[in-house]
Each structure stands twice: as structure tokens, then as C-alpha cells.
GROMACS .gro file of C-alpha atoms in nm:
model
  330
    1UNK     CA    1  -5.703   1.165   1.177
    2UNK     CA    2  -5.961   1.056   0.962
    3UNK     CA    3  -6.195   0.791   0.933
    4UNK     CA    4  -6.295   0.582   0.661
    5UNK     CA    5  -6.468   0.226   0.611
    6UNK     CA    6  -6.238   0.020   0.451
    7UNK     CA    7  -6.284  -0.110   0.134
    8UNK     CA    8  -6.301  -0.540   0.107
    9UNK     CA    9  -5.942  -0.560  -0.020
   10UNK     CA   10  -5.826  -0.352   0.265
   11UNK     CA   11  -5.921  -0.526   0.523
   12UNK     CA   12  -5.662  -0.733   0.564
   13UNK     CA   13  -5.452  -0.429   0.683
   14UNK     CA   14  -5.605  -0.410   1.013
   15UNK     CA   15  -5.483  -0.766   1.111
   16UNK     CA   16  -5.161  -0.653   1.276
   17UNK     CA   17  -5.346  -0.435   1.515
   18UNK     CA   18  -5.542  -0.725   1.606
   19UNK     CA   19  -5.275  -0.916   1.722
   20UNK     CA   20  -5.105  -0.628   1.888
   21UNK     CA   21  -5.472  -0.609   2.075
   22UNK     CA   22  -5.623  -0.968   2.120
   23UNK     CA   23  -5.277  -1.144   2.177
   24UNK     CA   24  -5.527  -1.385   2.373
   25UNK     CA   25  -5.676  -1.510   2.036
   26UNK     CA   26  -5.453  -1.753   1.888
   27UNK     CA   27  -5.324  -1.762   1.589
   28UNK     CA   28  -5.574  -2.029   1.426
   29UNK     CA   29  -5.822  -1.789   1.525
   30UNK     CA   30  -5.700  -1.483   1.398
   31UNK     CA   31  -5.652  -1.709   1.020
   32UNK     CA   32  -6.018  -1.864   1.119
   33UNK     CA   33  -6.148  -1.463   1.169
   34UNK     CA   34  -5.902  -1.300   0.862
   35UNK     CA   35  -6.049  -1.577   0.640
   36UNK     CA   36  -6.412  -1.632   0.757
   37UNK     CA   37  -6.597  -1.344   0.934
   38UNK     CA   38  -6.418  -1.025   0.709
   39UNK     CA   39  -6.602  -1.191   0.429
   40UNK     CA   40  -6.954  -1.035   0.532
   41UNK     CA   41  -6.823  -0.784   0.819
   42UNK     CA   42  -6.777  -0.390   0.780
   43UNK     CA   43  -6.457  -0.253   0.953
   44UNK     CA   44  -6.355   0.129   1.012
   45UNK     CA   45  -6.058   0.225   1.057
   46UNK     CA   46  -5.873   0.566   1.215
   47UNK     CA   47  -5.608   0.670   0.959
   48UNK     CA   48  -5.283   0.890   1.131
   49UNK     CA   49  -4.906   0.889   1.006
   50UNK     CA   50  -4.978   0.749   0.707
   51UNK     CA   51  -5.140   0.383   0.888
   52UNK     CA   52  -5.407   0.264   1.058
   53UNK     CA   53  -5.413   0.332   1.390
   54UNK     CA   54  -5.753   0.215   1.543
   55UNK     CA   55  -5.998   0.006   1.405
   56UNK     CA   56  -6.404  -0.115   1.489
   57UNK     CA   57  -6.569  -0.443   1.333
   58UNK     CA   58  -6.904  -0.458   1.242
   59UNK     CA   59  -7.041  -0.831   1.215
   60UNK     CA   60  -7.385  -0.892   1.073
   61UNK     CA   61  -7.655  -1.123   1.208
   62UNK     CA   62  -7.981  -1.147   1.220
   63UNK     CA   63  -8.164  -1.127   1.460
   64UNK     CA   64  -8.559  -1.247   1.633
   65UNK     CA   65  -8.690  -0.970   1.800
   66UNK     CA   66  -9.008  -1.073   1.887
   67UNK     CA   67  -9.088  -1.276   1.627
   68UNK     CA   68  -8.950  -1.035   1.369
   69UNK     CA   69  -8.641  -1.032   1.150
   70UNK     CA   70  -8.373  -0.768   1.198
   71UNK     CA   71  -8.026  -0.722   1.087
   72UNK     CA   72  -7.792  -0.624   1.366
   73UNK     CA   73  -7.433  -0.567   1.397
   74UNK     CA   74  -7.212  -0.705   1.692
   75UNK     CA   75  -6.950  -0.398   1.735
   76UNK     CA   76  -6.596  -0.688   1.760
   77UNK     CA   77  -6.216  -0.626   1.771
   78UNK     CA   78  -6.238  -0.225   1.885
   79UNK     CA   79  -5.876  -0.105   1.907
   80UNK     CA   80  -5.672   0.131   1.868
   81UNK     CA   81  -5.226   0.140   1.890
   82UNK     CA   82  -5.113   0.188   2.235
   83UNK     CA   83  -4.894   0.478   2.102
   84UNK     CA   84  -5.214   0.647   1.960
   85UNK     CA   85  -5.475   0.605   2.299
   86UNK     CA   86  -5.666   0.875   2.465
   87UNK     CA   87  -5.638   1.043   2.144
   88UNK     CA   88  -5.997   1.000   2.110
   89UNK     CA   89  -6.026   0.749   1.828
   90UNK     CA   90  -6.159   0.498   1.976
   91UNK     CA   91  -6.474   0.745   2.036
   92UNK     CA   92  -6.451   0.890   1.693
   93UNK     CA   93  -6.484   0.553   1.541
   94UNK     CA   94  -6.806   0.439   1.791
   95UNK     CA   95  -6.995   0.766   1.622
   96UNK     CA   96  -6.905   0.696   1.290
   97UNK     CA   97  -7.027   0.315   1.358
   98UNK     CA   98  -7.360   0.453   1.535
   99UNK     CA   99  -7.472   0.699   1.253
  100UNK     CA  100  -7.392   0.475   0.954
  101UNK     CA  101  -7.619   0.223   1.154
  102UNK     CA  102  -7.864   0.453   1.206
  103UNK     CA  103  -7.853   0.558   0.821
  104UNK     CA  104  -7.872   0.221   0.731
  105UNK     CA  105  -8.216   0.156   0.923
  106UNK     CA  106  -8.065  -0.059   1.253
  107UNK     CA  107  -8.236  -0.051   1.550
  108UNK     CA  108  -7.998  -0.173   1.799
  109UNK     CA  109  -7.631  -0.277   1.784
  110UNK     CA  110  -7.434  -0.514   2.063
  111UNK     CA  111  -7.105  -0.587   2.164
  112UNK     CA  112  -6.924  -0.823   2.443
  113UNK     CA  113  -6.717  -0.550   2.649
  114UNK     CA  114  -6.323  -0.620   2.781
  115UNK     CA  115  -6.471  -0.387   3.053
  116UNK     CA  116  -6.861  -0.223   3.083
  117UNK     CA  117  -6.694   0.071   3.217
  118UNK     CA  118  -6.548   0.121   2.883
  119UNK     CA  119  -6.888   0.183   2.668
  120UNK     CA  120  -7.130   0.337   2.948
  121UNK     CA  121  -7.000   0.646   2.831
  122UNK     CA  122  -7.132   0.556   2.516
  123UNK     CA  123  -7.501   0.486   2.649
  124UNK     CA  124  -7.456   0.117   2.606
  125UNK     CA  125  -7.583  -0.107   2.871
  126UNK     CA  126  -7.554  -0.470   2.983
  127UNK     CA  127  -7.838  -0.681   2.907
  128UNK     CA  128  -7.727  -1.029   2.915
  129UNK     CA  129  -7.481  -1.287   3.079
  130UNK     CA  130  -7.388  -1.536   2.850
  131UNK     CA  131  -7.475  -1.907   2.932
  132UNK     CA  132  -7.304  -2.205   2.704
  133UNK     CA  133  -7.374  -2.560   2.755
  134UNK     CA  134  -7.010  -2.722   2.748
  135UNK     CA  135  -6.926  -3.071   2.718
  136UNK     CA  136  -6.783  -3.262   3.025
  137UNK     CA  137  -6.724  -3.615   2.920
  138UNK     CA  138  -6.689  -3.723   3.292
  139UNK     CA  139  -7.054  -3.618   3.363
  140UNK     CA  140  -7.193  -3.721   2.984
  141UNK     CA  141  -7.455  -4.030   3.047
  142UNK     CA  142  -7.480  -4.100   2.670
  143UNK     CA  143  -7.166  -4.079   2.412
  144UNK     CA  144  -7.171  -3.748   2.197
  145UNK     CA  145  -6.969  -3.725   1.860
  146UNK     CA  146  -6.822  -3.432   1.682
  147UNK     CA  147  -7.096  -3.262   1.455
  148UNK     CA  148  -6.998  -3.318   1.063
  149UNK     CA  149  -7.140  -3.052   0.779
  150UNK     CA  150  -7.421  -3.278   0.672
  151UNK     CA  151  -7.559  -3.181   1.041
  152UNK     CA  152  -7.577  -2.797   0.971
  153UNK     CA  153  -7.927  -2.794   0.923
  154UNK     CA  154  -8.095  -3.035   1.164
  155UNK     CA  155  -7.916  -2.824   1.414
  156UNK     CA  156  -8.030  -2.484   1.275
  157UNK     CA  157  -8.383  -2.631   1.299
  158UNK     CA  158  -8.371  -2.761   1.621
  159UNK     CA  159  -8.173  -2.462   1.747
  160UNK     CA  160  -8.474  -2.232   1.602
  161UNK     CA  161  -8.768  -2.447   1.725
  162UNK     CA  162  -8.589  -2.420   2.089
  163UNK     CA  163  -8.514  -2.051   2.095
  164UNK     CA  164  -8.839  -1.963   1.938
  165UNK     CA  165  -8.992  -2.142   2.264
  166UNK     CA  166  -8.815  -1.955   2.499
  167UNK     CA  167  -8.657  -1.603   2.380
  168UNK     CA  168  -8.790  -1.268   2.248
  169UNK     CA  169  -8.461  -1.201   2.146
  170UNK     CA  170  -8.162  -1.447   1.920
  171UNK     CA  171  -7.963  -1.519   1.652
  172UNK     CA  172  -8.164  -1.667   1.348
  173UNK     CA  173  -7.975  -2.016   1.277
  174UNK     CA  174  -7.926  -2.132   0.924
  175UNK     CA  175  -7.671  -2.402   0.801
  176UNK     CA  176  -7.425  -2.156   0.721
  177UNK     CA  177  -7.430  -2.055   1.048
  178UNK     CA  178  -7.365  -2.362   1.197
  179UNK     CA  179  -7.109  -2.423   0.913
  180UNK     CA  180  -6.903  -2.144   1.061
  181UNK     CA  181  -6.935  -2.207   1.350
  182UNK     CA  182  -6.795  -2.524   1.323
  183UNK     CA  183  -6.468  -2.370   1.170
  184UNK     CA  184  -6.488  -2.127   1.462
  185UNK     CA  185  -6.458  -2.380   1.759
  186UNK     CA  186  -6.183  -2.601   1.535
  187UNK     CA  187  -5.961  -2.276   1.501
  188UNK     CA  188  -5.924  -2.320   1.849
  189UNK     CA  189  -5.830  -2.735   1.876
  190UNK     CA  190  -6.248  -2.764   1.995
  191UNK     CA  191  -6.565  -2.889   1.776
  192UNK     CA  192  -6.966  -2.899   1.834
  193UNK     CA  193  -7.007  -3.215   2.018
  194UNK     CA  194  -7.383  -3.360   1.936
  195UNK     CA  195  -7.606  -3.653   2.074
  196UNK     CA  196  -7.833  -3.883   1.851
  197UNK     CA  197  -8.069  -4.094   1.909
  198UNK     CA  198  -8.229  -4.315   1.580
  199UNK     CA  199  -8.007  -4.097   1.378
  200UNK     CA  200  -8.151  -3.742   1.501
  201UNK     CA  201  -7.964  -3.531   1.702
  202UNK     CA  202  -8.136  -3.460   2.054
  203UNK     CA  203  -7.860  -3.247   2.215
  204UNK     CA  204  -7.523  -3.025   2.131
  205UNK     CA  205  -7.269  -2.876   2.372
  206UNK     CA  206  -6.961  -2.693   2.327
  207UNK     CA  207  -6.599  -2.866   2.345
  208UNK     CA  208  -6.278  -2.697   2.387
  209UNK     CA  209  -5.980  -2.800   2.504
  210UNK     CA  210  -5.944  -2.563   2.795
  211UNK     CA  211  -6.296  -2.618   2.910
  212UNK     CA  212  -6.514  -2.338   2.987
  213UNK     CA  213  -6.459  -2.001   3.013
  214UNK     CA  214  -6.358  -1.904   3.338
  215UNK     CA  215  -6.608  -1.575   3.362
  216UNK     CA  216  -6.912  -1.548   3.177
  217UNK     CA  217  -6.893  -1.257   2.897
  218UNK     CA  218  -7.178  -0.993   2.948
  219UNK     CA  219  -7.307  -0.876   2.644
  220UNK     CA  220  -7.410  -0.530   2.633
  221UNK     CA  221  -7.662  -0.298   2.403
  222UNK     CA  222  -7.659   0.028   2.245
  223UNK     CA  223  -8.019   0.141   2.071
  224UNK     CA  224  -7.974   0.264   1.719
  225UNK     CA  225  -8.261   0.410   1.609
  226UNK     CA  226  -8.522   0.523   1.893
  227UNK     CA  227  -8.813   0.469   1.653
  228UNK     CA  228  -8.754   0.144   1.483
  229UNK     CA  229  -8.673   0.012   1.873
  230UNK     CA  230  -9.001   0.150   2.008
  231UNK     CA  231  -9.186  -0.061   1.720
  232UNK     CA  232  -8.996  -0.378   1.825
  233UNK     CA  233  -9.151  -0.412   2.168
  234UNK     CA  234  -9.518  -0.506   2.246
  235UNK     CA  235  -9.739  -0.381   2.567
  236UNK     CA  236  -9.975  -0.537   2.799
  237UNK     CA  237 -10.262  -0.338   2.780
  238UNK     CA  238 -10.377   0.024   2.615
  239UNK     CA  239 -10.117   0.237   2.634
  240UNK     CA  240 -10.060   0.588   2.575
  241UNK     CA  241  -9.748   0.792   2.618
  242UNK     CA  242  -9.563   1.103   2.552
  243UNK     CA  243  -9.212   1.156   2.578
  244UNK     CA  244  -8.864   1.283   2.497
  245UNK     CA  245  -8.565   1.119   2.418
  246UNK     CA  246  -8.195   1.253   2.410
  247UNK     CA  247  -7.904   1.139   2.245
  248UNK     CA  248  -7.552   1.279   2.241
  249UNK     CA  249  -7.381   1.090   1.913
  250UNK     CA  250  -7.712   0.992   1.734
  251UNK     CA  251  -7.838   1.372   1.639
  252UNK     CA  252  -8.155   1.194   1.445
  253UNK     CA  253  -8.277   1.005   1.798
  254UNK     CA  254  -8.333   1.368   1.986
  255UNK     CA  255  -8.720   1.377   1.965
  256UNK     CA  256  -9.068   1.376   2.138
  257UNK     CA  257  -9.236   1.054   2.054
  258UNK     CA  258  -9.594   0.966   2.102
  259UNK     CA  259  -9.601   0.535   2.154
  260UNK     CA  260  -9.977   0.400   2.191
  261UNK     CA  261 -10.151   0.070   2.126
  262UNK     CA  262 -10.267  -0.267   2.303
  263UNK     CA  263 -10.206  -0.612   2.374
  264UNK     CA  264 -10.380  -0.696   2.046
  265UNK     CA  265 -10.266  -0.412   1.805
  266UNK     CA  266  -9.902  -0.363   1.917
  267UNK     CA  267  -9.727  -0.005   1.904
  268UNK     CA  268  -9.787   0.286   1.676
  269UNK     CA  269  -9.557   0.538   1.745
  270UNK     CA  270  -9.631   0.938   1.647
  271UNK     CA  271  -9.396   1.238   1.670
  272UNK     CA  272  -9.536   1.433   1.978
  273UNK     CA  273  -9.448   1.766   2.079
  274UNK     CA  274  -9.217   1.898   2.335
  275UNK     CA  275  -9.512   2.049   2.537
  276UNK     CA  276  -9.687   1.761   2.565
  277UNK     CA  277  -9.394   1.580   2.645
  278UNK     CA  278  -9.457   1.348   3.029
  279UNK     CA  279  -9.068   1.318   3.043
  280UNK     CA  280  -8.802   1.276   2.931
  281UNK     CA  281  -8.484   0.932   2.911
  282UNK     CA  282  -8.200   0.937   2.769
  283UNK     CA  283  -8.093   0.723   2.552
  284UNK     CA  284  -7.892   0.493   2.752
  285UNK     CA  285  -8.170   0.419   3.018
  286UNK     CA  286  -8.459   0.421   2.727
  287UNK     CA  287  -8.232   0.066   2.617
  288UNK     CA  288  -8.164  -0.057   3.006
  289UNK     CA  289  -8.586  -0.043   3.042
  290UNK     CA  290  -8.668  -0.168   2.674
  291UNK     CA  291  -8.402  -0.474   2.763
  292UNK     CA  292  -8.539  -0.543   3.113
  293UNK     CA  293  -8.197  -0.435   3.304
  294UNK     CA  294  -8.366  -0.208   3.470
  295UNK     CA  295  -8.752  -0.147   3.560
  296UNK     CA  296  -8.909   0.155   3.586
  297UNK     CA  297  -8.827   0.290   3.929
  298UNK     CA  298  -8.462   0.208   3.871
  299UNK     CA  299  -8.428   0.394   3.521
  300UNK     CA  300  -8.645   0.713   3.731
  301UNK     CA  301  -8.253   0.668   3.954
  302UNK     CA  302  -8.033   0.751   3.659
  303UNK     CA  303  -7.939   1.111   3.564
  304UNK     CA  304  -8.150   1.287   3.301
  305UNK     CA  305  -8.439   1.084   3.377
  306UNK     CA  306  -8.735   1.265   3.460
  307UNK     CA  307  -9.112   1.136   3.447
  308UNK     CA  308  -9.488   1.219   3.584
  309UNK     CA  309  -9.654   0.974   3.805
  310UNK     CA  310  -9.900   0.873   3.471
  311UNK     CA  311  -9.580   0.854   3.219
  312UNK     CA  312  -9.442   0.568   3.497
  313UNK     CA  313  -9.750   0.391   3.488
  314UNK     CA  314  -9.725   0.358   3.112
  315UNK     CA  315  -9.401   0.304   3.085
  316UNK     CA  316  -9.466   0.000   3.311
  317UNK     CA  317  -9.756  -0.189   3.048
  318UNK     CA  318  -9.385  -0.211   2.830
  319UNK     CA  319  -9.314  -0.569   2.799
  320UNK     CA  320  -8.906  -0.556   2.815
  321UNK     CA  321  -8.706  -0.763   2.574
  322UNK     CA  322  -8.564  -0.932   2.867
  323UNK     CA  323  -8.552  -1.311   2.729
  324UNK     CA  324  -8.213  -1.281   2.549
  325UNK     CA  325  -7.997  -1.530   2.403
  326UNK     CA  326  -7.677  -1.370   2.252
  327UNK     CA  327  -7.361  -1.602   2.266
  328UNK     CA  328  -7.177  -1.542   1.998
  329UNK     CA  329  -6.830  -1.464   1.981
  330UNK     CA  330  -6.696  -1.261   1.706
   0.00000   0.00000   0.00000
């Protein structure tokens, strides 16, 4: 087997396992995704027999995380041929995915799981249910029209302003998002419905023709790079820890970290030394805590995890990246 990120005129080759995989996703979709998204996207692929036999997507976006700008990939369209499963691909492809991330200065990566119990193996951890506002013309007071190009950018503005407001973590809008997304939803027979008043838009909900999905998608996360993560939150007061932190595919996150600062300063992070060291998380409950699945006494429950009475206490001035909006797709 071997592995290998596949060049931009190659990508085109992995389409056929998609539809072998996703027979869900219609065919406008699949010409919408082949044409659109695999413009920007990485995708690794496992190479046996002469063919591609698995394959991981790497989307770009960027990301606010607390007020700063970060590219992120959403992992998408992980596969592999049913005549080649639990062969190990599937993981072989994950670790190639994680390091080149990490090499590449990420700090966190997300994807929207067919099943969590798939990537908890993998240290990833579900962070976020995904709510979209879809429109219902029974219950609709005012009319709403389908939103045209020439409304790209009012609605990356407003979408910013409003997210801003309300989340520590979200998709940066721009009008090319927005113009995308536009051919996303009418691959499928649905649009971006939008509500004006004196010519600006005040609202925007989701149409398709099937209505809403019938379960909300979960969205889970998988830190990158320990380091780059620790800088991304902020705490509520001095704080002063020092800890370890284990990783089984990412060989660079296995340190002892020293985080301080304060409400004012945010966090400086140090390399600390094992003896020192209050504790120790794994990697997979170091992201539940930072993402506000879990709080303090309820990452102390998962194995591996092992902290003093003090090292809880600061753990706990953490503010958690729990305001997350996340609903894209693909």
C-alpha cells in the first residue's frame, strides 16, 4: 500500500470511490463537489493493485477562533473499497492527514462522522450539534426570495457581524463563500432563501426540497498541534500550570508544557519538564476540555488522565471554546 497526496490533475480519479461510498449524494452533488470544492481541497489517497483504494479529503476554511484567523481543514469523503476494509487504510491515511497538518502549522482539524464510534479511536471528539435555520413557507410571516450573486456580500457581512456576537468559534464568510454555497444547495434542487426589508436583507434560511435533515450531524474535533491550540484559548484569571500531553499518531505533540497568563495578557506557553509535570491528558481529552465537551471532573473520568488537586484548579480558569458554529457540509 502506499500513500500519496494526489496531485490536482489526479483528483478526479477518486470520484468512483465516492459514489461507491456516498451513494446518498446525488449525482448533481457529486458534479457540484468534482467541479467546485477539489479546486482548493487536498485529497490522499491509499494506492494497492495498481488503483486507488481509499481516499481522505481535506477542505480548507478559515476559521475565528477567538477573534483570530486560522486555517483549518474539515477531514470529508473518508473511504476506502469494501473489498480493501480492515486492511488498515483508512487509519494509515488519518496519520498521514494529521502529520502533514501538523507540519503545515494547523492547530485543529474537524470532520462530521457517519458514526463517532468510528474516529474516537483516533482521539477525536464531538464538540458540536449542528443547528440550520430551514425555510418552512407554511410558518414564514413575510415572503422570502431565492438569494441571487449580487447578495454574496451583504450576507457575508451580516453573517460575520452575527457570529462575531455570539461564537468563539466559525467559519469566516466572504462572497465567495456564499457564492458556493449557493451552487451547493442548487446541486441538490434547493437555494438560500433571504428576507428584505427597504432592499437589505434581514434574514436567510435554508431550502431544500426534502426539508430538513432528519438527525442533526455532530461535528467532531481532533487537535493538531498541542501548542498552537493552547495559544488559541484565553483564561479567567492568573494561571499557572504544568503538564504532559500524549499523543499516539502526532509524535511532535508528546511534551511537558508550561501554560501561564491572565485575563488581560492571555497564554504564554513554555516547555516544562517531566518532573515538574502536575499531570498528565491525553490528547483526546486535552480537545474534549479545550472545546467545552467535557469539564474538568469529567476529563479526570477518562483513561490516561491523571492530575493534582492544584493542576484541576487551573485547568478550571480555562475558558473552553464551547460557543461553536460549524455547519458546513463538505
Amino acid at each position: 500500500m502506499e500513500i500519496r497526496r494526489l496531485g490536482q490533475d489526479e483528483k478526479e480519479y477518486t470520484r468512483a470511490l465516492y459514489e461507491e461510498a456516498f451513494p446518498e449524494d446525488g449525482k448533481g452533488f457529486v458534479d457540484y463537489y468534482y467541479t467546485e470544492k477539489i479546486k482548493d481541497n487536498q485529497i490522499y489517497a491509499a494506492w494497492e493493485d495498481g488503483g486507488i483504494c481509499g481516499m481522505l479529503h481535506l477542505n480548507p476554511y478559515v476559521l475565528s477562533v477567538n477573534g483570530s484567523e486560522k486555517k483549518v481543514n474539515y477531514i470529508v469523503a473518508v473511504a476506502t473499497q469494501k473489498e480493501y476494509r480492515r486492511r488498515g487504510y483508512m487509519a494509515a491515511l488519518l496519520k498521514r492527514g494529521l502529520e502533514d497538518m501538523y507540519a503545515e502549522g494547523l492547530s485543529f482539524t474537524f470532520l462530521m462522522p457517519a458514526a463517532e464510534s468510528i474516529y474516537l479511536p483516533f482521539d477525536f471528539r464531538t464538540v458540536y450539534e449542528q443547528e440550520k435555520r430551514y425555510f418552512d413557507k407554511e410558518k414564514e410571516k413575510a415572503p422570502m426570495v431565492p438569494a441571487k450573486e449580487e447578495d454574496c456580500g451583504e450576507l457575508a457581512d451580516a453573517a460575520n457581524r452575527h457570529l462575531n456576537a455570539g461564537y468563539q468559534v466559525f467559519v469566516r464568510r466572504d462572497a465567495a463563500y456564499y457564492r458556493r454555497l449557493l451552487k451547493e444547495y442548487a446541486s441538490e434542487g434547493g437555494s438560500l432563501m433571504v428576507k428584505k426589508r427597504d432592499g437589505e436583507i434581514t434574514d436567510c434560511r435554508i431550502y431544500m426540497p426534502d426539508g430538513p435533515e432528519k438527525e442533526k450531524p455532530k461535528i467532531m474535533v481532533r487537535i493538531v498541534d498541542v501548542r498552537r491550540m493552547l495559544l488559541s484559548v484565553k483564561v479567567e484569571s492568573l494561571t499557572a500550570a504544568c503538564f504532559c500531553v500524549t499523543d499516539p499518531i502526532i509524535e511532535e505533540n508528546n511534551r511537558c508544557v508550561v501554560i501561564m497568563g491572565t485575563e488581560h495578557s492571555g497564554v504564554m506557553l513554555m516547555e516544562g519538564r517531566p518532573e515538574n509535570s502536575e499531570g498528565t491528558l491525553p490528547v483526546a481529552a486535552l480537545t474534549a476540555l479545550l472545546f467545552g465537551a467535557e469539564s474538568v471532573e469529567e476529563v479526570c473520568e477518562e483513561r490516561g488522565v491523571c492530575m493534582t488537586k492544584r493542576l484541576k484548579d487551573e485547568m478550571r480558569k480555562l475558558i473552553p471554546l464551547s460557543r461553536i458554529c460549524l455547519n458546513e457540509t463538505v
